[in-house]
PDB file of C-alpha atoms in Angstrom:
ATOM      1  CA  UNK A  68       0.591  -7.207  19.178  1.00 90.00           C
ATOM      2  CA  UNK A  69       3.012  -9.933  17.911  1.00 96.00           C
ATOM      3  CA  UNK A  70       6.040  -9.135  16.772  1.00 97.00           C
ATOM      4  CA  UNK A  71       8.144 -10.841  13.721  1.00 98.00           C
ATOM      5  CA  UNK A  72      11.907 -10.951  14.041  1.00 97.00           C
ATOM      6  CA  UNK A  73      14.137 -11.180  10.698  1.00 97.00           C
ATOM      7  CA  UNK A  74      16.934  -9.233   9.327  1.00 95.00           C
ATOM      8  CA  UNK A  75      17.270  -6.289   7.199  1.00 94.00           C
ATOM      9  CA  UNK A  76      20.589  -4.957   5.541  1.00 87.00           C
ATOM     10  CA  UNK A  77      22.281  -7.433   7.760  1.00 91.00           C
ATOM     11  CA  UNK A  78      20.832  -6.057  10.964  1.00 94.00           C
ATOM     12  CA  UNK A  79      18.004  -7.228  13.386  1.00 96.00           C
ATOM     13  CA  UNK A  80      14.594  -5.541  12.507  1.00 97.00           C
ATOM     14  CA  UNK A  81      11.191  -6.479  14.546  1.00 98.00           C
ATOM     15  CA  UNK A  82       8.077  -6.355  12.305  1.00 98.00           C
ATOM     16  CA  UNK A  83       5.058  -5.721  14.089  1.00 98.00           C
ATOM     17  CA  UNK A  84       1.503  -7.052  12.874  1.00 98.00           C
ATOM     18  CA  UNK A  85      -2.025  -7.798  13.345  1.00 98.00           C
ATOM     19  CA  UNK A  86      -3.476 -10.762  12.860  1.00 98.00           C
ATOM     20  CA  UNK A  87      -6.771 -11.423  12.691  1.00 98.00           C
ATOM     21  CA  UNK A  88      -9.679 -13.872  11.825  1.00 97.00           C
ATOM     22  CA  UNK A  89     -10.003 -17.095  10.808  1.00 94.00           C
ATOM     23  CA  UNK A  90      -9.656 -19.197   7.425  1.00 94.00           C
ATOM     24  CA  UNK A  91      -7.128 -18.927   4.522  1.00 96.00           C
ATOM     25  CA  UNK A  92      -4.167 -16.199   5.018  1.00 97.00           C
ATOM     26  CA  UNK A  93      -4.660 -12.982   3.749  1.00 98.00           C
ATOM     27  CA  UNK A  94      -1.564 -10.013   3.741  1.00 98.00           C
ATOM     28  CA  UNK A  95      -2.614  -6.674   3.903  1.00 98.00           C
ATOM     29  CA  UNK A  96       0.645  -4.025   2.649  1.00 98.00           C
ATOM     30  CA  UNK A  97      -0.039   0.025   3.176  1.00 98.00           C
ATOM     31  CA  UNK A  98       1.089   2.431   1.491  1.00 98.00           C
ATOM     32  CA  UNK A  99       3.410   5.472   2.085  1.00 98.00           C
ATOM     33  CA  UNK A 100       3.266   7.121   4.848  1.00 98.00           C
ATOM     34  CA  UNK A 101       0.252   5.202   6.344  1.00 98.00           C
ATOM     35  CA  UNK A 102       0.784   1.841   8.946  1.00 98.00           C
ATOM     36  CA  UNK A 103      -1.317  -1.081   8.739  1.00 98.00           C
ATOM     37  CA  UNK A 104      -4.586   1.159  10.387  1.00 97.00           C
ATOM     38  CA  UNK A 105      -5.379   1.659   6.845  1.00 97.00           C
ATOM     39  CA  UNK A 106      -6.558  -1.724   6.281  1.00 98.00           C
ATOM     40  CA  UNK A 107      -9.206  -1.817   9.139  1.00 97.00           C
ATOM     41  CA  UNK A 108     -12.299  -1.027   7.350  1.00 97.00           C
ATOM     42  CA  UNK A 109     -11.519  -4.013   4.893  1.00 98.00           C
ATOM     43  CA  UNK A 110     -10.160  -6.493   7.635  1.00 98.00           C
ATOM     44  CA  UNK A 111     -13.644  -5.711   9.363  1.00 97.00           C
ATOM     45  CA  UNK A 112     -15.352  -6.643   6.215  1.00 97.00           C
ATOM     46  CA  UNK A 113     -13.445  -9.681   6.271  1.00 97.00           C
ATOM     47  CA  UNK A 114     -12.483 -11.156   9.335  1.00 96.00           C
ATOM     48  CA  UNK A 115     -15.298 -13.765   9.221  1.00 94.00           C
ATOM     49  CA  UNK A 116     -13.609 -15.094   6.139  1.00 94.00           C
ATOM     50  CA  UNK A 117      -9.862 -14.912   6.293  1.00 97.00           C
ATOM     51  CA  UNK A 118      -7.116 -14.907   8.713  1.00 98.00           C
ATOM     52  CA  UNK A 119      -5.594 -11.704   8.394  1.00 98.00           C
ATOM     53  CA  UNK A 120      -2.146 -10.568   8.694  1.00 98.00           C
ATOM     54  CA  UNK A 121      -1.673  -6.581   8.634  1.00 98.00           C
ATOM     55  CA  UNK A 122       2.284  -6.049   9.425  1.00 98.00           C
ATOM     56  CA  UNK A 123       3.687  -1.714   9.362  1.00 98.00           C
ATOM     57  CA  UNK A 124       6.874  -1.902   7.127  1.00 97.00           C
ATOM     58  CA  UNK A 125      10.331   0.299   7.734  1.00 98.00           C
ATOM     59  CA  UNK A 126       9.551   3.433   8.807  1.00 97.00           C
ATOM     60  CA  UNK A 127       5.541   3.055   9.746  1.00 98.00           C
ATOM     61  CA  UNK A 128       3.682   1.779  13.236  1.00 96.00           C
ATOM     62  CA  UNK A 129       5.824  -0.472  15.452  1.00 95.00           C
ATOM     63  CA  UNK A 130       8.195  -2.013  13.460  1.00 97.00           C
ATOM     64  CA  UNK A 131      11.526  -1.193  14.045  1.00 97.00           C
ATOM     65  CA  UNK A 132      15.115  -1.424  12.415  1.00 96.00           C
ATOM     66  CA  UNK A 133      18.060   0.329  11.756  1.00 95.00           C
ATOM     67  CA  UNK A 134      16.790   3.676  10.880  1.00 95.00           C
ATOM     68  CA  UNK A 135      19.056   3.441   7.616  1.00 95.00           C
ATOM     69  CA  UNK A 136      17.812   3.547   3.643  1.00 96.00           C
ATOM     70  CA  UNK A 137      15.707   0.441   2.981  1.00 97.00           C
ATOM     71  CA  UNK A 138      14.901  -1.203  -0.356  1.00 98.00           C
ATOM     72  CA  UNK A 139      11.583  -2.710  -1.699  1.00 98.00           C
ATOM     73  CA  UNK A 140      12.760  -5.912  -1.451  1.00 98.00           C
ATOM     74  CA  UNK A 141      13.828  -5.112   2.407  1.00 98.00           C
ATOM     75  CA  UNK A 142       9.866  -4.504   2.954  1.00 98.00           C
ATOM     76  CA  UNK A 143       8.850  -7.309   1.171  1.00 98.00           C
ATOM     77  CA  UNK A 144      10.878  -9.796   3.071  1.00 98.00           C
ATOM     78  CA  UNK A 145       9.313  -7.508   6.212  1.00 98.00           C
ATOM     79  CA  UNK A 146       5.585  -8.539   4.997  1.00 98.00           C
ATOM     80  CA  UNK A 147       6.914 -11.611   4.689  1.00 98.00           C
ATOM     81  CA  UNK A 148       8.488 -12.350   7.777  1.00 98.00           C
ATOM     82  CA  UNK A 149       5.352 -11.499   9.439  1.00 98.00           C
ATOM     83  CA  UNK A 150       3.075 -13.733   7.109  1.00 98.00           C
ATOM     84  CA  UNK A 151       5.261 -16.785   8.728  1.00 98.00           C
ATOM     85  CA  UNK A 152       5.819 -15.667  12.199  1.00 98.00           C
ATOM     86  CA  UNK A 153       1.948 -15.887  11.987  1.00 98.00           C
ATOM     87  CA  UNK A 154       1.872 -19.080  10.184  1.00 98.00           C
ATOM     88  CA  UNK A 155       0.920 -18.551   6.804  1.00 98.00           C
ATOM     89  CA  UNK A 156       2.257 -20.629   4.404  1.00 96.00           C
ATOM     90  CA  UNK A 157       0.590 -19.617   1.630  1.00 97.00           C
ATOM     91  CA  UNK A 158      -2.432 -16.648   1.286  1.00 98.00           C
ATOM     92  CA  UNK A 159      -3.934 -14.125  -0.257  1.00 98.00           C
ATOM     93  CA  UNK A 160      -1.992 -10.730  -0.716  1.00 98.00           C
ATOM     94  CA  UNK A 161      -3.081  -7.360  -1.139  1.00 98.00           C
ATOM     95  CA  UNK A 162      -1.400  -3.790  -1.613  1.00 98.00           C
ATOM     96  CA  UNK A 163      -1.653   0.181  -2.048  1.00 98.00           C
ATOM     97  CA  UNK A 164       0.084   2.445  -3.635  1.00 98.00           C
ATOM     98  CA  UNK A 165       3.907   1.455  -2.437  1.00 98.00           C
ATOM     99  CA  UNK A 166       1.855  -1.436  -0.515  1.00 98.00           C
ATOM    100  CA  UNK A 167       1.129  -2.996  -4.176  1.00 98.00           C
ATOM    101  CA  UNK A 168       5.105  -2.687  -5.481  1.00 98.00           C
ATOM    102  CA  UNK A 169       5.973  -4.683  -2.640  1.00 98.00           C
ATOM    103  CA  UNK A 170       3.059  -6.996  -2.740  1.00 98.00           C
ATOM    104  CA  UNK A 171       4.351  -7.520  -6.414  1.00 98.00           C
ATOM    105  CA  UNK A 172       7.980  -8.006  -5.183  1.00 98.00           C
ATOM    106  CA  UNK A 173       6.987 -10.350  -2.617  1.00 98.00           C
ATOM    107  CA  UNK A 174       4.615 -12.250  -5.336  1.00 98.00           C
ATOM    108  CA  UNK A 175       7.290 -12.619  -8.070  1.00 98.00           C
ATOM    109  CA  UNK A 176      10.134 -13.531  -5.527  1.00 98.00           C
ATOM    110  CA  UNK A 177       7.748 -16.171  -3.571  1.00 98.00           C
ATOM    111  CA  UNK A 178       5.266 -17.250  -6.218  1.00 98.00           C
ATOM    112  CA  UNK A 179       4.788 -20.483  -3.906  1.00 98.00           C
ATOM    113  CA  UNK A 180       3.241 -18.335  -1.384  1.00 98.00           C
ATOM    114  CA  UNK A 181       0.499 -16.295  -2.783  1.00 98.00           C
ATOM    115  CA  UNK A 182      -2.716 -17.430  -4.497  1.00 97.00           C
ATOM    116  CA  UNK A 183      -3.798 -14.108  -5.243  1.00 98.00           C
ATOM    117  CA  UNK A 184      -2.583 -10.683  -5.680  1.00 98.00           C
ATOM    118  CA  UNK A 185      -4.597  -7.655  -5.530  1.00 98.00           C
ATOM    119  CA  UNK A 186      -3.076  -4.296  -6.594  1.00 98.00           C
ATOM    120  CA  UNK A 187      -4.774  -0.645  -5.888  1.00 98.00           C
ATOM    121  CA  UNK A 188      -2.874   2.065  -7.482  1.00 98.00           C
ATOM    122  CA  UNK A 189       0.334   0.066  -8.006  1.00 98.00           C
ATOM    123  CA  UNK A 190       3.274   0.519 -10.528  1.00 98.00           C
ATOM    124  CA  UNK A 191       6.055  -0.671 -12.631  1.00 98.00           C
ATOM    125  CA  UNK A 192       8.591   1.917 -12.856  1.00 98.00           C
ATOM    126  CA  UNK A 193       9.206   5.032 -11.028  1.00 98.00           C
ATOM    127  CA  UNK A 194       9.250   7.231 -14.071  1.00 98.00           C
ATOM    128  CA  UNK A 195      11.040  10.958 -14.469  1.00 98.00           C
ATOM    129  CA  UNK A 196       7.998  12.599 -13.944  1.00 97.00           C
ATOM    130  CA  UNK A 197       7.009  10.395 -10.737  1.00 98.00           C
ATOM    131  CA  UNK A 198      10.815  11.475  -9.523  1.00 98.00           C
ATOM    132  CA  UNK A 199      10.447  14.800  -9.570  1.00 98.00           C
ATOM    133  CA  UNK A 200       7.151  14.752  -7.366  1.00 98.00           C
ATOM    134  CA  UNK A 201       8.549  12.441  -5.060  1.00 98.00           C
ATOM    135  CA  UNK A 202      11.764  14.316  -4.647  1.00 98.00           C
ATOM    136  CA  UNK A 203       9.644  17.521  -3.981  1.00 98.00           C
ATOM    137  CA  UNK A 204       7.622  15.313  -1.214  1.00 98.00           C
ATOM    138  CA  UNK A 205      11.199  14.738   0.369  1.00 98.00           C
ATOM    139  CA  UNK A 206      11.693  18.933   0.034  1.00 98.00           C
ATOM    140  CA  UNK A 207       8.383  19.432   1.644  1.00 98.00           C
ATOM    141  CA  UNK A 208       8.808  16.554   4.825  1.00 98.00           C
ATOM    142  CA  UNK A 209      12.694  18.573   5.495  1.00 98.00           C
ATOM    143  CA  UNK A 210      10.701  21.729   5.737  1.00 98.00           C
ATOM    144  CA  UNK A 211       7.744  20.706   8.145  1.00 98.00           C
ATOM    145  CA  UNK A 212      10.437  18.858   9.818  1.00 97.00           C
ATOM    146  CA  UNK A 213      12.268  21.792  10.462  1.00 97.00           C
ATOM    147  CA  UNK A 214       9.272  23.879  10.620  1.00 97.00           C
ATOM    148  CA  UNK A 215       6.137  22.529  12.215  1.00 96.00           C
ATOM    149  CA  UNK A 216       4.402  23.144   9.346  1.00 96.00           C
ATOM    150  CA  UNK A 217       1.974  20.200   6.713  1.00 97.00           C
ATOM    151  CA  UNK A 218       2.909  21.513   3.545  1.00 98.00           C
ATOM    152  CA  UNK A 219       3.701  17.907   2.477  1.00 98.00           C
ATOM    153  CA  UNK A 220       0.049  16.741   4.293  1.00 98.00           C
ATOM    154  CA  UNK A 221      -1.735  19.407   2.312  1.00 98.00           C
ATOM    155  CA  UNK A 222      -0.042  18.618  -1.358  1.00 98.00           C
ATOM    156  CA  UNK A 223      -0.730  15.001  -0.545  1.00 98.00           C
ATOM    157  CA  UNK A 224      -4.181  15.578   0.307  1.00 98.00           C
ATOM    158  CA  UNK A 225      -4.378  17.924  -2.806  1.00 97.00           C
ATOM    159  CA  UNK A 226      -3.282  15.309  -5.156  1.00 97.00           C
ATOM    160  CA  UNK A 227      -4.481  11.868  -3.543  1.00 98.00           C
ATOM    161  CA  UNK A 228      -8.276  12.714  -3.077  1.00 98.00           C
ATOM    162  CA  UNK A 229     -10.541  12.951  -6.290  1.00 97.00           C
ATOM    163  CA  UNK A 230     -13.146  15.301  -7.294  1.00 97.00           C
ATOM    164  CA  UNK A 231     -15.881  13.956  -5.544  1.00 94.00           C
ATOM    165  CA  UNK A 232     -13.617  14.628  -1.902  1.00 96.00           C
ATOM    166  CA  UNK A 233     -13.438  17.908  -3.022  1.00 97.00           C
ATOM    167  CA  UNK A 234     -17.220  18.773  -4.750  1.00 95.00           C
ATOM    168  CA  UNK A 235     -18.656  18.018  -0.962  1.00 95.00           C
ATOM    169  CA  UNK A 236     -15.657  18.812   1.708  1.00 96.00           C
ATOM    170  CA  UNK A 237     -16.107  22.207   3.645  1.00 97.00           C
ATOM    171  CA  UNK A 238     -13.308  24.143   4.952  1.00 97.00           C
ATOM    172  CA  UNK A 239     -13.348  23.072   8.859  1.00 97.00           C
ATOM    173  CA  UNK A 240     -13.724  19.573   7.739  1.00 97.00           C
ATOM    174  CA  UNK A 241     -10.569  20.063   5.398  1.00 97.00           C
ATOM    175  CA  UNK A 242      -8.925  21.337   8.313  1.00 97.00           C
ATOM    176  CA  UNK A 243      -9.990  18.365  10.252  1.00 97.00           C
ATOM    177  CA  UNK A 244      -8.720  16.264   8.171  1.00 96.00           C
ATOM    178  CA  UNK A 245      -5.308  18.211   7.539  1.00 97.00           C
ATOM    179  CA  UNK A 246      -4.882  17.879  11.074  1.00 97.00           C
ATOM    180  CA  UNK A 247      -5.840  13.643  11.801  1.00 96.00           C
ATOM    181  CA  UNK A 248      -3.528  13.275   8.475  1.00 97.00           C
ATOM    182  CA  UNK A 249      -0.555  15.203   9.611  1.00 97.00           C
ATOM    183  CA  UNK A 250      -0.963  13.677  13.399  1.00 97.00           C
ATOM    184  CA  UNK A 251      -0.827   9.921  11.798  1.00 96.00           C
ATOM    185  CA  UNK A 252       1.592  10.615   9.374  1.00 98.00           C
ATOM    186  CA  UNK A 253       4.502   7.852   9.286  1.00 98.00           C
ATOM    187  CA  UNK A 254       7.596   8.935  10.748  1.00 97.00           C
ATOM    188  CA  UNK A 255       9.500   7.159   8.602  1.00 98.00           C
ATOM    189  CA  UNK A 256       7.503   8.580   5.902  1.00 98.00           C
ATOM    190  CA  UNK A 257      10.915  10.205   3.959  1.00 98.00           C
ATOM    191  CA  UNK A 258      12.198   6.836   4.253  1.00 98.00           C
ATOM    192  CA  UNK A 259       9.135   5.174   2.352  1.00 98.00           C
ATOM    193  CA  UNK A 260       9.373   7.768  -0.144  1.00 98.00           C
ATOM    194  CA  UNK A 261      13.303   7.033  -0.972  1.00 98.00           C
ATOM    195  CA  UNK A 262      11.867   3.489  -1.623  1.00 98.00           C
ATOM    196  CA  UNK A 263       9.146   4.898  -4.151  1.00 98.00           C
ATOM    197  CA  UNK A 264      12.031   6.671  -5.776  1.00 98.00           C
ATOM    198  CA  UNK A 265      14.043   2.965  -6.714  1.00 98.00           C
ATOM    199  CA  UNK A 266      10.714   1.029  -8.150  1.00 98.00           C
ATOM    200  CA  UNK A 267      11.732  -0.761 -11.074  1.00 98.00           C
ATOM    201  CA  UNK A 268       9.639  -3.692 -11.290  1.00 98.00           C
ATOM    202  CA  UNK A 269       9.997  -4.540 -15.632  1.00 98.00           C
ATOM    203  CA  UNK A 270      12.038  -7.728 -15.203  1.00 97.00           C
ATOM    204  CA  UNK A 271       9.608  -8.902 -12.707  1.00 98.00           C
ATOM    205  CA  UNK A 272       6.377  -9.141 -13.358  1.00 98.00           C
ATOM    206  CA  UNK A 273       6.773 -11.919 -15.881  1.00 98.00           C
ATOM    207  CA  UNK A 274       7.585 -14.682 -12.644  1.00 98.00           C
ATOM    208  CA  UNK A 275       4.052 -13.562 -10.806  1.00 98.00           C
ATOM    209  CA  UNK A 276       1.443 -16.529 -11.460  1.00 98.00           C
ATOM    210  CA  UNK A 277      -1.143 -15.852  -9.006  1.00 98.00           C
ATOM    211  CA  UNK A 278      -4.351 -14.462 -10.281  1.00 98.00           C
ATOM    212  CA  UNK A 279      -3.597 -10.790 -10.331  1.00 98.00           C
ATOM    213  CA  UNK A 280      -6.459  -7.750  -9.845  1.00 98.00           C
ATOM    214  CA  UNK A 281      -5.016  -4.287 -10.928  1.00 98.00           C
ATOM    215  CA  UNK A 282      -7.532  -1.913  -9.637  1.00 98.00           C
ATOM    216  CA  UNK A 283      -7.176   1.640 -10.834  1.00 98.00           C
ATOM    217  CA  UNK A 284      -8.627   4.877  -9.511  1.00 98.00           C
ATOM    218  CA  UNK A 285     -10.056   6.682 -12.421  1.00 97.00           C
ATOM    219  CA  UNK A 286      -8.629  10.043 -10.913  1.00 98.00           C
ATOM    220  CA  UNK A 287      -5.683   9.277  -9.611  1.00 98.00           C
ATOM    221  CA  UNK A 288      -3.199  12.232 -10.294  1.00 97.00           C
ATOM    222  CA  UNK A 289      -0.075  10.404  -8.335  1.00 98.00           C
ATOM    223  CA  UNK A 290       0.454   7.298 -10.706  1.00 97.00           C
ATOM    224  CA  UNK A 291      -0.130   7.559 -14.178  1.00 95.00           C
ATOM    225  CA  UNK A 292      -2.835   4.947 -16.446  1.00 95.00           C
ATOM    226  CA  UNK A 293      -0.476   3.829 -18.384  1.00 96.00           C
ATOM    227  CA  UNK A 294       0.914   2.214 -14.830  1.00 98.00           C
ATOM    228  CA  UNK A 295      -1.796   0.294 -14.647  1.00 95.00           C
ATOM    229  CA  UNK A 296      -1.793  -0.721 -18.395  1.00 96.00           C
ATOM    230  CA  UNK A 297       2.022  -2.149 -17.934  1.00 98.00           C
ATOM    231  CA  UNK A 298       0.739  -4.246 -14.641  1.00 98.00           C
ATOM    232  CA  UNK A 299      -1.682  -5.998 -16.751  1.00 98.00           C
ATOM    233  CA  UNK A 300       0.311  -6.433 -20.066  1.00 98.00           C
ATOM    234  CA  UNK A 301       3.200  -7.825 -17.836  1.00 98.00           C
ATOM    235  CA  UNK A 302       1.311 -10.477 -15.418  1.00 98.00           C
ATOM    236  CA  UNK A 303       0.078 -13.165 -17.279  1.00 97.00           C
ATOM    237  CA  UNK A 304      -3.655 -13.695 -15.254  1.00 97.00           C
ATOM    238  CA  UNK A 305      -4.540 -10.489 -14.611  1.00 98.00           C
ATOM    239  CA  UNK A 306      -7.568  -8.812 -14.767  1.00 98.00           C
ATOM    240  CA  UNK A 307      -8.820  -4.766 -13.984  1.00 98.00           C
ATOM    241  CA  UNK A 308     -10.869  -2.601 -12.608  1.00 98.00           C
ATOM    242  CA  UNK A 309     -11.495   0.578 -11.731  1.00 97.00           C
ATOM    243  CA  UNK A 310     -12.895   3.004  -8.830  1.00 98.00           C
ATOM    244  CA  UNK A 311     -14.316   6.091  -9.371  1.00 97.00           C
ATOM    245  CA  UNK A 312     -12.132   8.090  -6.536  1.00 98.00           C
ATOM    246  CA  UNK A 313      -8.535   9.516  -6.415  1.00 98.00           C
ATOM    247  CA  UNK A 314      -5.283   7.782  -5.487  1.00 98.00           C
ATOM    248  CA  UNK A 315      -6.513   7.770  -1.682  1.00 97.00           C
ATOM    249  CA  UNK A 316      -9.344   5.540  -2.171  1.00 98.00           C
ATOM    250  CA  UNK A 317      -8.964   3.717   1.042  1.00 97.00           C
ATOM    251  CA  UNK A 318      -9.636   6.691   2.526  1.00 95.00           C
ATOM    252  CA  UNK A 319     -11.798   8.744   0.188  1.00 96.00           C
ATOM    253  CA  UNK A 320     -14.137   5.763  -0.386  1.00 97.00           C
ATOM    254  CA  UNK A 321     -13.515   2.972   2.288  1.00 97.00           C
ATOM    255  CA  UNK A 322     -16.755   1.158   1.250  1.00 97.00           C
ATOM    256  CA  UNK A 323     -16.431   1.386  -2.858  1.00 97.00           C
ATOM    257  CA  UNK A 324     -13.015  -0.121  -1.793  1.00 98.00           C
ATOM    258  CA  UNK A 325     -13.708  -2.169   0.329  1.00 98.00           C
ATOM    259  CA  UNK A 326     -16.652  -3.808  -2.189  1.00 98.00           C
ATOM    260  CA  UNK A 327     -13.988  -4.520  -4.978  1.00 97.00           C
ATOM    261  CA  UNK A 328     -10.833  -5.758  -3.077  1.00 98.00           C
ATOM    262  CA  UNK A 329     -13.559  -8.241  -1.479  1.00 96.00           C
ATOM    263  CA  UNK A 330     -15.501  -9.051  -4.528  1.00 96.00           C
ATOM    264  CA  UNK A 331     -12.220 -10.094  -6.087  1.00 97.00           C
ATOM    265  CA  UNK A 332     -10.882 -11.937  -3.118  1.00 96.00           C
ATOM    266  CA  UNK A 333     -13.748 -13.960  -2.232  1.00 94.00           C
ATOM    267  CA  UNK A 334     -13.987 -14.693  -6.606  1.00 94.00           C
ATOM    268  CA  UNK A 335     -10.873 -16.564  -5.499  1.00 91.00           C
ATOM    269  CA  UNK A 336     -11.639 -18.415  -2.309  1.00 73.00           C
ATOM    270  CA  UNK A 337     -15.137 -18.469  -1.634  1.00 66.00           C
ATOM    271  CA  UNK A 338     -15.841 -18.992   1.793  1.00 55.00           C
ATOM    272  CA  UNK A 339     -18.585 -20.281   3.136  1.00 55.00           C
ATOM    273  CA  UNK A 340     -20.223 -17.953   6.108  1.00 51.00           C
ATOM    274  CA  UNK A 341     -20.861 -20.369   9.281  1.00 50.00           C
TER     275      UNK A 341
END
């Protein structure tokens, strides 16, 4: 696995990434709590296509740093460091959840660099109500830290899958998946969530030029429609759509996923197949 060097609050920090494929550049960003696994269904759909670089941020897979707070502009010069160690010098870039705030951090700061952004369940401003539930996510990680227990892996599953997870899933496969979640958990995952907490995004979004895809989840409980709605009224090409799954898509509904981050991406460099 390759490793990016570059510096973060002044101090050495070691990105890793996977790269990928061949053609134009694409930048896969996760979300928290997750590492750069999350992309693999996607980067298998695309490999034939695009050169792909999926880096883990602060806090996720095996990048490391100074164990310290982190801002979103700290991961997006991460994600970036590892697009040039692996010699992009422009692509595509894609994000979830706090993947897609620093996708759109990285896309307004280096608007040079990307020729398209895709957002999944992305955001403008952390608002009062987002606080609170992210400041009882930090409550919950100090008490299975302390505790061995998932409390924080079961309200996150609880709120990020959608009713269609929950129509079909059985108990022992709920408990199966309790237990993969809470095993591949970030450990940095309070970190991340510190991060969420400072999104402010407003004076932003006006720089972006790339050719922007806000893609909602119709049942997402975590970040609020009107979200979505301030993403498109504040980046001047952007266009939306939706999925019908919770805030977990990725995982919920890899394929439905999958199918609209590539429709939109190939819309914007068609490749041909060899």
């Amino acid at each position: 696995m390759p490793h990016a060097p570059t510096m973060i609050g002044g101090r050495p920090a070691t990105v890793g990434y996977d790269v990928t494929g061949t053609g134009p550049g694409l930048v896969l960003v996760h979300g928290t709590g997750a590492d750069r696994r999350q992309w693999q269904p996607l980067i298998d759909h695309l490999a034939d296509r695009f050169t792909i670089v999926a880096p883990d941020y602060s806090g996720s897979g095996d990048t490391t740093d100074h164990g310290g707070p982190v801002s979103l502009a700290d991961l997006a010069d991460e994600v970036l460091a590892a697009a040039d160690h692996a010699g992009l010098v422009d692509f595509h870039l894609a994000g979830h959840s706090l993947g897609a705030a620093v996708a759109t951090q990285l896309a307004a700061t280096h608007p040079d660099r990307v020729r398209s952004l895709a957002l999944h369940a992305g955001w403008v401003r952390t608002t009062t109500r987002m606080a609170v539930e992210l400041r009882y996510w930090l409550t919950l990680l100090r008490l299975d830290a302390a505790h061995g227990s998932t409390l924080f892996c079961e309200l996150l599953l609880l709120t990020a899958l959608g009713p269609g997870f929950w129509r079909s899933v059985t108990p022992s496969q709920y408990a199966l998946l309790l237990a993969e979640f809470a095993a591949g958990l970030a450990p940095g995952t309070d970190r991340q969530t510190q991060v969420d907490l400072s999104v402010d995004l407003t004076d932003r979004l006006a720089a972006i030029t790339a050719p922007t895809l806000v893609l909602a989840s119709a049942h997402d409980q975590i970040i609020p429609p009107e979200q979505q709605h301030a993403l498109l009224a504040g980046i001047a090409d952007a266009r939306y759509a939706e999925i019908d799954a919770g805030h977990g898509a990725p995982a919920e509904d890899p394929a439905g996923f999958v199918a609209k981050l590539a429709g939109f991406l190939l819309d914007q460099h068609p490749v041909p197949v060899a």
